XYZ file of C-alpha atoms in Angstrom:
679
model
C -15.030 -16.721 8.132
C -11.039 -16.541 7.802
C -8.633 -19.815 7.376
C -5.682 -20.319 9.498
C -2.228 -22.034 7.704
C -2.710 -25.901 9.067
C 0.900 -25.363 10.570
C -0.209 -21.503 11.402
C 1.890 -20.971 9.366
C -2.804 -17.236 11.135
C -1.281 0.217 7.864
C -0.096 3.276 9.245
C -2.829 5.470 11.958
C -2.995 9.319 11.870
C 0.587 10.638 13.403
C 0.120 12.266 17.366
C 2.810 14.222 15.687
C 4.259 16.961 13.234
C 3.698 14.612 9.601
C 8.296 15.037 8.682
C 8.966 13.565 12.358
C 6.628 10.564 11.622
C 8.052 9.947 8.536
C 11.523 10.163 9.871
C 10.119 7.389 12.003
C 9.378 5.002 9.268
C 12.307 5.331 8.100
C 14.554 4.861 10.671
C 12.740 1.486 11.483
C 12.392 -0.089 7.331
C 14.537 -0.161 5.080
C 14.610 -0.149 1.152
C 12.347 -3.273 -0.647
C 14.852 -5.034 -2.616
C 13.227 -7.144 -5.952
C 15.600 -10.092 -5.495
C 15.689 -13.525 -5.824
C 17.460 -13.674 -2.651
C 14.558 -12.012 0.111
C 14.786 -12.916 3.053
C 11.677 -13.635 4.855
C 12.562 -14.555 7.983
C 13.209 -12.078 10.321
C 13.725 -13.483 13.843
C 12.548 -16.350 16.489
C 11.872 -16.884 19.174
C 9.729 -19.182 22.685
C 6.955 -20.919 19.315
C 6.856 -18.079 17.399
C 9.357 -17.428 13.615
C 8.150 -14.296 12.461
C 8.103 -13.566 8.902
C 8.613 -10.807 6.376
C 5.977 -10.526 2.511
C 6.978 -8.530 0.214
C 4.221 -7.378 -1.949
C 3.967 -7.552 -5.123
C 2.874 -5.850 -8.772
C 3.104 -2.396 -5.966
C 5.089 0.121 -8.543
C 1.848 -1.477 -11.245
C -1.017 0.499 -9.207
C -1.804 4.087 -10.206
C -0.835 7.042 -7.834
C -4.769 7.095 -7.089
C -4.411 2.938 -6.237
C -1.559 3.828 -4.331
C -3.102 6.041 -1.986
C -6.363 4.307 -1.413
C -3.689 1.284 -0.285
C -1.866 3.559 1.611
C -4.793 4.766 3.513
C -7.161 1.934 3.984
C -3.959 0.651 5.874
C -3.815 3.945 8.113
C -7.176 3.193 9.157
C -5.955 0.022 9.985
C -4.064 1.000 12.415
C -5.523 3.543 14.024
C -7.736 0.752 15.593
C -4.948 -0.926 16.148
C -4.984 -0.331 20.404
C -8.987 -1.625 20.740
C -7.776 -5.054 19.588
C -5.663 -4.938 22.762
C -8.004 -4.247 24.927
C -11.025 -7.337 23.652
C -8.463 -9.507 24.045
C -8.233 -8.339 28.362
C -9.127 -5.795 29.893
C -5.113 -4.946 31.879
C -3.689 -5.656 28.344
C -2.904 -2.069 27.320
C -1.989 -1.298 30.741
C 0.839 -3.908 30.352
C 1.801 -3.159 27.040
C 2.563 -0.086 28.492
C 4.462 -0.833 30.967
C 6.485 -3.278 29.649
C 6.905 -1.141 26.775
C 8.352 1.489 28.856
C 11.067 -0.766 30.861
C 12.371 -2.256 27.966
C 12.727 1.748 26.114
C 14.381 2.836 29.124
C 15.925 0.482 30.892
C 19.928 1.249 31.488
C 21.056 -1.898 34.152
C 22.779 -6.134 33.063
C 21.048 -6.549 29.354
C 23.551 -9.712 29.447
C 21.148 -11.244 32.432
C 18.544 -15.055 31.894
C 16.268 -12.424 32.997
C 16.437 -10.026 31.086
C 16.815 -11.967 28.353
C 13.281 -14.179 30.043
C 11.468 -10.466 29.967
C 12.047 -9.978 26.639
C 10.690 -12.964 25.337
C 7.853 -12.460 27.154
C 7.042 -9.083 25.919
C 8.166 -10.647 22.670
C 5.345 -13.134 22.886
C 2.937 -10.648 24.462
C 3.505 -8.719 21.093
C 2.513 -11.157 18.681
C 0.256 -12.070 20.600
C -1.635 -8.849 20.964
C -1.802 -9.336 25.076
C -0.953 -11.853 27.163
C -3.156 -14.329 26.932
C -1.880 -17.615 23.876
C -3.234 -16.177 20.046
C -3.683 -20.171 19.390
C -4.656 -22.180 22.474
C -5.678 -18.876 23.976
C -3.786 -20.330 27.886
C -2.470 -17.242 29.916
C 1.278 -16.249 29.104
C 3.678 -17.295 31.442
C 6.932 -14.897 32.307
C 9.594 -17.395 32.742
C 11.080 -13.572 35.279
C 9.864 -13.096 38.973
C 7.918 -10.600 39.958
C 10.118 -10.076 41.960
C 12.407 -9.078 38.973
C 10.238 -7.446 37.084
C 9.129 -5.052 40.290
C 13.211 -4.088 40.242
C 12.525 -3.007 36.985
C 9.297 -1.143 37.354
C 11.610 0.571 39.934
C 14.039 1.353 37.558
C 12.694 3.525 35.232
C 9.317 4.599 37.105
C 7.424 2.505 35.582
C 3.047 2.075 37.003
C 2.548 -0.825 36.880
C 0.891 -2.614 40.521
C -2.759 -4.110 41.768
C -4.433 -6.976 39.374
C -3.284 -5.406 36.117
C 0.572 -6.755 37.874
C -0.259 -9.821 39.835
C -2.489 -11.318 37.272
C 0.911 -11.663 35.366
C 1.994 -14.254 37.486
C -1.104 -15.878 39.371
C -3.687 -18.536 37.884
C -6.539 -15.367 37.656
C -7.547 -15.541 33.928
C -6.107 -18.365 32.467
C -7.473 -18.642 29.411
C -8.820 -15.749 26.938
C -11.840 -17.469 25.557
C -12.715 -21.086 27.275
C -14.246 -23.985 25.640
C -14.548 -26.373 28.391
C -17.972 -29.107 28.553
C -19.777 -28.295 31.250
C -18.545 -24.850 32.799
C -19.523 -21.892 32.662
C -17.649 -20.593 29.396
C -17.875 -16.566 28.825
C -17.596 -16.654 33.277
C -14.560 -18.362 32.509
C -13.218 -16.432 29.700
C -10.902 -13.211 30.438
C -11.698 -11.948 26.360
C -13.157 -7.966 27.249
C -16.130 -8.623 26.040
C -18.466 -8.832 28.756
C -17.943 -7.660 32.184
C -16.759 -10.109 34.727
C -19.654 -10.964 35.754
C -21.482 -11.745 32.862
C -22.257 -15.105 32.921
C -23.514 -17.913 29.196
C -27.123 -17.427 30.912
C -27.246 -13.531 31.043
C -25.751 -13.615 27.339
C -28.341 -15.765 26.047
C -31.337 -13.624 28.598
C -30.218 -10.242 27.010
C -30.716 -11.068 22.924
C -33.251 -14.348 23.256
C -34.566 -11.233 24.538
C -33.404 -9.387 20.932
C -36.142 -8.872 17.864
C -34.284 -8.103 14.015
C -37.502 -5.791 11.788
C -37.099 -8.275 9.674
C -37.346 -11.882 11.150
C -35.921 -13.335 7.281
C -33.089 -10.702 7.146
C -31.717 -11.014 11.484
C -29.329 -8.351 13.028
C -25.592 -9.442 13.886
C -26.730 -8.245 17.283
C -24.011 -7.947 19.387
C -21.491 -8.009 16.833
C -19.714 -4.630 18.375
C -20.435 -3.883 21.678
C -19.218 -5.456 24.882
C -22.013 -6.465 27.078
C -21.311 -5.309 31.731
C -23.839 -5.290 33.892
C -24.406 -2.344 35.475
C -26.006 -2.294 38.673
C -26.837 -6.229 37.707
C -28.924 -5.036 34.868
C -27.641 -5.980 31.797
C -25.594 -2.338 29.110
C -24.573 -2.760 25.716
C -21.746 -1.269 25.476
C -21.549 -0.555 21.619
C -17.914 0.762 20.239
C -19.032 4.414 17.455
C -17.611 7.174 17.410
C -19.064 8.704 21.090
C -19.187 5.699 22.653
C -16.144 1.562 23.749
C -13.287 3.070 21.708
C -13.964 6.477 20.229
C -10.741 7.570 20.175
C -9.148 5.410 17.571
C -12.503 5.285 15.415
C -12.250 8.932 15.285
C -9.445 8.141 14.268
C -9.874 5.045 11.738
C -12.806 7.430 10.355
C -10.822 9.837 9.781
C -8.307 8.418 7.341
C -11.690 6.181 5.113
C -13.126 9.292 4.811
C -10.205 10.447 2.830
C -9.734 6.605 1.695
C -13.416 7.224 0.083
C -12.269 10.451 -1.531
C -9.643 8.496 -4.264
C -12.199 5.625 -4.530
C -12.154 3.356 -7.804
C -15.419 3.710 -8.417
C -18.778 5.050 -7.221
C -20.149 1.657 -6.177
C -16.401 1.181 -3.516
C -17.578 4.716 -2.774
C -20.795 4.382 -1.685
C -19.406 1.300 0.637
C -16.896 3.076 1.970
C -19.384 6.065 3.553
C -21.264 3.164 4.405
C -18.643 1.887 6.996
C -18.102 5.780 8.151
C -21.141 5.673 8.733
C -21.812 2.283 11.183
C -19.023 2.526 12.927
C -20.088 6.355 13.709
C -23.510 5.437 14.809
C -23.382 1.365 15.714
C -26.266 1.150 14.620
C -25.883 -2.878 12.756
C -29.101 -2.134 10.254
C -26.337 0.562 8.531
C -23.817 -3.696 8.791
C -25.604 -5.229 6.866
C -26.119 -2.510 4.487
C -22.161 -2.009 4.350
C -21.768 -5.981 4.145
C -24.418 -5.754 0.996
C -22.590 -3.297 -0.608
C -19.313 -3.387 -0.273
C -19.969 -7.771 -1.521
C -22.077 -5.753 -3.788
C -18.611 -3.662 -4.761
C -16.431 -6.241 -7.509
C -15.312 -4.057 -9.387
C -11.714 -2.300 -9.004
C -7.585 -3.540 -7.854
C -7.694 -2.211 -3.910
C -10.396 -4.099 -2.509
C -9.986 -4.635 1.763
C -11.807 -6.174 5.246
C -12.439 -3.376 7.914
C -14.368 -3.624 11.251
C -15.884 -6.194 13.867
C -16.332 -9.396 13.009
C -15.973 -12.850 13.643
C -16.805 -14.128 17.028
C -13.922 -16.707 17.030
C -12.849 -14.916 20.517
C -16.219 -15.058 21.811
C -17.046 -18.081 24.368
C -21.043 -17.297 23.046
C -20.466 -16.977 19.420
C -21.772 -12.459 18.977
C -18.866 -10.428 19.415
C -16.772 -9.757 16.420
C -12.366 -9.138 16.461
C -12.144 -5.729 15.142
C -9.728 -6.852 11.801
C -9.103 -5.396 8.023
C -6.637 -6.429 5.908
C -6.274 -4.550 2.636
C -5.266 -6.473 -0.442
C -4.074 -5.925 -3.921
C -5.736 -8.550 -6.575
C -3.329 -10.333 -8.157
C -4.229 -10.063 -11.513
C -2.896 -14.213 -12.828
C -3.614 -15.972 -10.553
C -7.270 -15.015 -10.081
C -8.000 -15.228 -13.442
C -7.319 -18.713 -13.355
C -8.888 -19.739 -10.048
C -12.190 -18.132 -10.759
C -13.091 -21.319 -12.604
C -14.230 -22.423 -8.817
C -17.013 -19.188 -7.785
C -18.390 -19.392 -11.861
C -18.691 -23.355 -10.816
C -20.186 -22.536 -7.662
C -23.469 -23.878 -8.628
C -21.816 -27.161 -10.323
C -20.422 -27.463 -7.132
C -23.425 -27.477 -5.139
C -25.563 -30.027 -7.569
C -23.229 -32.346 -6.888
C -22.822 -32.895 -3.102
C -23.275 -35.144 -1.379
C -25.631 -33.133 0.908
C -29.653 -33.647 1.095
C -31.706 -32.120 -1.716
C -33.390 -30.003 0.965
C -29.961 -28.012 2.330
C -28.709 -27.216 -0.833
C -28.863 -24.157 -2.532
C -31.102 -23.680 -5.521
C -29.522 -20.710 -6.696
C -25.995 -19.992 -4.884
C -25.784 -16.104 -6.332
C -22.668 -13.540 -6.386
C -19.843 -15.576 -5.170
C -16.706 -14.283 -5.676
C -12.856 -15.057 -5.491
C -8.933 -13.696 -5.977
C -6.312 -14.165 -5.205
C -5.211 -10.947 -4.075
C -1.092 -9.711 -2.362
C -1.600 -7.952 1.398
C -0.717 -5.058 1.275
C -1.494 -4.802 5.349
C -2.727 -5.961 8.337
C -3.922 -5.251 11.796
C -6.375 -5.889 14.959
C -7.016 -10.301 14.149
C -5.604 -10.679 11.326
C -1.278 -9.663 12.558
C 1.080 -10.812 13.548
C -0.366 -13.632 12.901
C -2.997 -13.831 9.948
C -4.910 -15.682 7.584
C -4.178 -17.045 4.434
C -7.783 -17.477 3.065
C -11.002 -15.614 3.530
C -14.953 -15.452 3.064
C -17.277 -13.092 3.675
C -19.670 -10.821 5.081
C -20.680 -13.862 7.992
C -24.005 -13.649 7.810
C -26.152 -16.178 6.341
C -28.913 -14.417 4.759
C -26.576 -12.177 2.977
C -24.125 -15.156 1.815
C -27.958 -16.543 0.501
C -29.569 -13.185 -1.156
C -26.887 -11.121 -2.304
C -23.338 -13.799 -1.734
C -19.989 -12.750 -0.521
C -16.491 -12.736 -1.234
C -13.535 -15.035 -1.430
C -10.344 -13.968 -1.069
C -6.267 -16.285 -0.688
C -4.183 -14.477 0.388
C -0.766 -14.988 -2.499
C 2.153 -13.262 -1.247
C 1.053 -14.915 3.196
C 1.214 -17.635 1.367
C 4.701 -17.262 -0.709
C 5.877 -16.026 2.654
C 4.979 -18.811 4.017
C 6.253 -21.871 1.424
C 9.473 -20.405 1.209
C 10.776 -18.829 4.304
C 12.065 -22.650 5.008
C 11.474 -25.962 5.378
C 11.461 -27.664 9.340
C 12.527 -31.045 8.800
C 9.328 -32.796 10.247
C 8.357 -34.187 6.861
C 10.560 -36.613 7.196
C 10.172 -37.864 10.513
C 5.869 -37.962 10.910
C 5.753 -39.451 7.202
C 4.937 -42.952 6.332
C 6.741 -44.194 3.783
C 9.281 -42.329 0.833
C 5.012 -42.547 -1.384
C 3.795 -40.258 1.533
C 7.102 -38.507 0.963
C 7.139 -37.621 -1.859
C 3.639 -36.937 -2.747
C 3.316 -33.789 -0.038
C 6.741 -32.820 -2.235
C 5.762 -32.779 -5.157
C 1.791 -31.962 -4.859
C 1.297 -31.301 -1.322
C 1.777 -27.097 -2.100
C -0.877 -27.324 -4.601
C -2.876 -29.033 -2.553
C -2.669 -26.894 0.517
C -3.275 -23.774 -2.320
C -6.226 -25.586 -3.509
C -8.285 -26.653 -0.183
C -7.948 -23.080 1.161
C -9.945 -21.997 -2.209
C -12.173 -24.495 -2.829
C -12.942 -24.468 1.898
C -13.137 -20.488 1.611
C -15.086 -20.430 -2.201
C -17.313 -23.449 -2.220
C -16.811 -24.915 1.150
C -18.504 -21.279 3.194
C -20.824 -20.626 0.161
C -22.084 -24.111 0.734
C -25.478 -25.584 2.009
C -28.732 -23.774 3.476
C -30.437 -23.419 7.507
C -33.839 -25.209 7.144
C -37.069 -22.447 7.339
C -37.404 -21.127 11.001
C -34.067 -22.744 11.844
C -31.881 -19.602 14.359
C -29.172 -18.560 12.858
C -25.777 -20.983 14.483
C -25.003 -18.703 16.866
C -27.755 -19.421 18.580
C -28.876 -22.930 17.740
C -25.321 -24.240 18.010
C -23.339 -21.986 20.436
C -20.118 -22.320 21.782
C -19.959 -24.836 18.480
C -21.050 -22.861 15.470
C -17.217 -21.469 14.247
C -15.249 -25.376 15.014
C -18.477 -27.183 12.562
C -18.431 -24.113 10.017
C -14.370 -24.486 9.946
C -14.598 -28.352 9.970
C -18.275 -27.746 7.449
C -16.349 -26.021 4.799
C -13.225 -28.332 5.137
C -14.870 -30.891 4.294
C -16.611 -29.806 1.120
C -12.492 -28.842 0.325
C -10.982 -32.300 0.992
C -15.052 -34.445 -0.535
C -13.992 -32.459 -3.718
C -10.275 -32.349 -3.769
C -10.384 -36.072 -4.394
C -12.460 -35.347 -7.642
C -11.114 -35.469 -11.821
C -13.847 -32.335 -11.556
C -11.122 -30.580 -9.870
C -8.838 -31.764 -13.433
C -11.223 -30.892 -16.071
C -11.956 -27.427 -14.142
C -7.734 -27.003 -15.722
C -7.001 -26.802 -11.847
C -4.509 -29.212 -11.339
C -2.693 -32.431 -13.621
C -3.140 -35.146 -12.037
C -6.625 -34.379 -9.371
C -5.531 -38.093 -7.630
C -2.084 -37.861 -6.849
C -2.677 -33.525 -5.493
C -6.084 -35.563 -3.484
C -3.331 -38.312 -2.333
C -1.285 -35.841 -0.684
C -4.241 -33.773 0.745
C -5.988 -36.625 3.019
C -2.348 -37.518 4.220
C -1.657 -34.353 5.003
C -4.687 -33.242 7.053
C -4.394 -36.493 8.411
C -1.356 -36.543 9.062
C -1.105 -32.842 11.225
C -5.072 -33.816 12.692
C -3.803 -37.351 14.309
C -0.426 -35.863 14.728
C 1.576 -32.988 14.077
C -0.587 -29.759 15.559
C -0.419 -31.952 18.585
C 2.669 -29.974 18.450
C 1.105 -26.645 19.445
C -0.190 -28.313 22.848
C 1.628 -28.917 26.520
C 0.783 -32.251 27.348
C -2.335 -32.565 29.125
C -4.247 -29.822 27.593
C -7.510 -30.742 25.520
C -7.957 -28.763 21.927
C -9.949 -24.831 22.539
C -9.136 -24.031 19.679
C -11.793 -24.031 16.961
C -9.603 -25.023 13.321
C -8.029 -27.275 15.127
C -10.261 -29.139 17.597
C -11.763 -28.930 13.909
C -9.131 -31.021 12.680
C -8.899 -33.527 14.825
C -12.682 -33.964 14.478
C -12.902 -34.362 11.511
C -9.579 -36.732 11.242
C -11.184 -38.708 13.361
C -13.876 -38.869 13.223
C -13.591 -40.573 10.015
C -10.585 -42.699 11.939
C -12.897 -44.718 13.615
C -15.931 -45.045 10.970
C -13.334 -46.673 9.171
C -11.800 -48.972 11.124
C -13.811 -51.756 9.214
C -12.237 -51.555 6.305
C -8.573 -50.381 8.055
C -9.445 -46.876 5.731
C -7.029 -45.544 7.575
C -4.248 -47.836 9.553
C -2.180 -46.760 12.959
C 1.431 -48.467 12.324
C 3.478 -48.580 15.098
C 7.799 -49.272 13.555
C 10.160 -48.758 15.201
C 8.551 -47.232 19.080
C 6.904 -44.687 16.571
C 3.621 -43.890 15.272
C 2.166 -43.613 11.697
C -1.064 -43.069 10.153
C -1.151 -44.591 6.398
C -4.258 -44.345 4.680
C -4.926 -47.337 2.721
C -8.171 -46.817 1.478
C -8.457 -42.673 -0.709
C -11.677 -44.100 -2.682
C -13.149 -45.351 1.506
C -12.175 -42.066 3.420
C -13.794 -40.248 0.288
C -16.578 -41.359 1.178
C -15.964 -40.526 4.507
C -15.903 -37.652 4.155
C -18.448 -36.917 2.127
C -21.103 -38.516 4.407
C -19.149 -36.227 7.518
C -20.161 -33.376 5.148
C -23.814 -34.747 4.767
C -24.150 -34.725 8.406
C -22.023 -32.092 9.183
C -23.881 -30.150 6.445
C -27.531 -31.602 8.761
C -26.490 -30.341 11.940
C -26.241 -26.577 10.988
C -29.192 -26.797 8.684
C -31.354 -28.320 12.181
C -29.651 -26.697 14.382
C -29.271 -29.706 16.042
C -27.229 -28.902 19.675
C -26.925 -33.049 21.316
C -25.449 -34.116 17.471
C -22.738 -31.418 17.191
C -21.791 -31.493 20.967
C -21.176 -35.922 20.928
C -19.002 -35.286 17.242
C -17.172 -31.851 19.116
C -16.057 -33.395 22.585
C -15.758 -37.155 21.048
C -13.679 -36.550 18.919
C -11.961 -33.404 18.975
C -11.241 -32.594 22.095
C -9.660 -34.199 24.159
C -5.616 -35.652 22.955
C -4.765 -39.437 23.008
C -2.308 -38.656 25.894
C 0.723 -41.664 24.850
C 0.068 -40.876 21.373
C 0.634 -36.899 22.601
C 4.085 -37.784 24.654
C 5.274 -39.003 21.691
C 4.410 -36.412 19.532
C 6.461 -34.287 21.437
C 9.337 -36.232 21.788
C 9.995 -37.327 18.357
C 9.215 -33.371 17.626
C 12.575 -31.978 19.826
C 14.667 -32.756 18.079
C 13.260 -29.732 14.843
C 14.174 -25.739 15.623
C 11.940 -24.849 13.998
C 9.256 -23.049 15.591
C 5.573 -24.377 15.392
C 3.193 -20.559 14.849
C 4.793 -18.595 12.153
C 3.245 -14.174 11.999
C 4.442 -11.194 10.323
C 5.710 -8.312 10.332
C 4.302 -5.611 7.629
C 5.901 -3.511 5.197
C 6.035 0.078 6.130
C 4.675 2.203 3.645
C 5.724 5.568 3.280
C 3.827 8.364 1.726
C 6.106 10.718 0.060
C 5.225 15.086 -0.693
C 5.748 17.510 -1.843
C 5.789 21.192 -0.342
C 2.243 21.627 -0.349
C 1.897 18.693 1.399
C 0.326 16.238 -1.446
C 0.757 12.654 -1.499
C 3.344 12.536 -4.987
C 3.996 8.200 -4.583
C 3.847 6.013 -2.024
C 6.630 3.795 -1.147
C 7.328 0.400 0.393
C 9.768 -0.705 3.343
C 10.640 -3.085 5.076
C 11.552 -3.202 9.037
C 14.697 -4.141 9.901
C 12.844 -5.284 13.137
C 10.229 -6.975 15.336
C 10.289 -4.954 18.107
C 11.152 -1.939 16.061
C 8.047 -2.294 14.681
C 5.941 -3.228 17.285
C 7.520 -0.513 19.186
C 7.103 2.183 16.992
C 3.084 0.868 16.783
C 2.700 1.933 20.128
C 3.342 4.682 19.541
C 2.251 6.353 17.054
C -0.956 4.241 16.862
C -2.107 4.021 20.222
C -5.317 5.635 20.147
C -6.546 4.281 23.857
C -5.771 4.417 26.780
C -4.894 2.198 29.383
C -8.428 1.486 30.427
C -12.035 2.294 28.543
């Protein structure tokens, strides 16, 4: 599971020509990193997006072997970049290639409003890995006409026709993921995990008949395949070498094999070997074997996430999006924060969960603060700030999990400049000062508690199926809300000060509670168009947690809705009682998960998390209009440049920074486009 920053604050492949030419391309895009306090984290801003850059602290301290390992892993990551584009929508690659050809070759007037709108649309498509918004899932709307695009296509001798052209301008496939109640969510989602005629009932019936060899270790059916109908018969197209996405997967495997040759230790190398075998065969038992081995591979300075992992983009909760993150251990911060994993059992024993829902033994929880060396797929450009894997409940319970916080990503967010929104939406000066003084440490600690303690806590009742089967489309938001609640419950607890994590637990807890309620009930609404429902899993969970606490605390005026000078604020009057409310809701969400109570999760999410108070939403949008800062942020990746001797051996790997977002996107498409436009 992964956590996006509260304001979303949410690698290079095999060369298609000679190494020398590719290296020139890298150098042209990049400039040398200057280790300076004046590092510019900002790249550019367009539409609702701000693009940032990040540094890789400690890179020079790695050995050559470690630098090679990180380099090969980032190569492997970007080799599968196009997979995410195709997974997101069946026409994405065709549309992207046409738009990029226009961008590269158009020689007409580029000072018009239409051309500026075209450039902005292309950048939005790049950022979202397709034509649907990376967060809201709504189809991006071009601010130029179909006639203008036709002119550009003709002028650049570019072909884009039929449904792939029309869909950019019509109402078809309006949502990448449609989670609306009382509709066929699979049929009405544009995500390319399913054939266009596959229904939710088809998916449920198909997997009802799938039986794992060991029921206590259920396989992740559907994780690495597309489900289609051929002559009315359901069939899986498996992602593997020789199968669906095989040409890109072969490139991934090539770089993973090089990475295995420079693994830091046998355990790490064995895990990489299993990942390679999984990519070659698509065998789900091998996937589980890999996850067990990867979870146990905790030694070394380099780690990674790579494959089809998170299921947020599947309305049925089966299929994983392609994602990679390459990580370098931050030794100082990992040592400081390891206290959480070392005390995981204390947190479990002292949680407000029912006794039967607590784990008797929390095993194998590891926590590290890492610095990202490269990201791809669903992790880029919009990145998580924390990750806890693997996702299989039985592996978490019997083997454990790895949790990481992406330290340099968080650092970049925190140093990219303030938007000024805080002053507008805090209720009073005390709330403002708490956020200014303790907000960053509260956010970092909440991320850590969410990932390390939250996702590792609790257990299913005997005989209860996996949450994707029992809670269906609500599984992801329930799990993210449950993990959020674990973090919130312990953020206002003297134990975190006893463990040396904070100097003033009450002030940190108050800042965390203020920020969470303020965001859950108000400020996250700046990302929605007026009249929209909340649909993205993390946004939904923040709203249902906050709205439930507000409503259930009304009798005691725990959270007060304040109206002053025509503006609305939410003020917490009693932090102790709010802490107790979070505990009650945590207990209930774990019960829902443990028992597989679909009716209860439906009532919770639909009752509190989806519908928006339209008067407050209109007010929030009006108050936010004064600010120029974009509500969403993401990143370009540093460029890792391999330096080689006359024999082609790597003698060093240098870090370069990209000059521009469009430069990196165009180079990625040129160098790492291993999939055809149609698969």
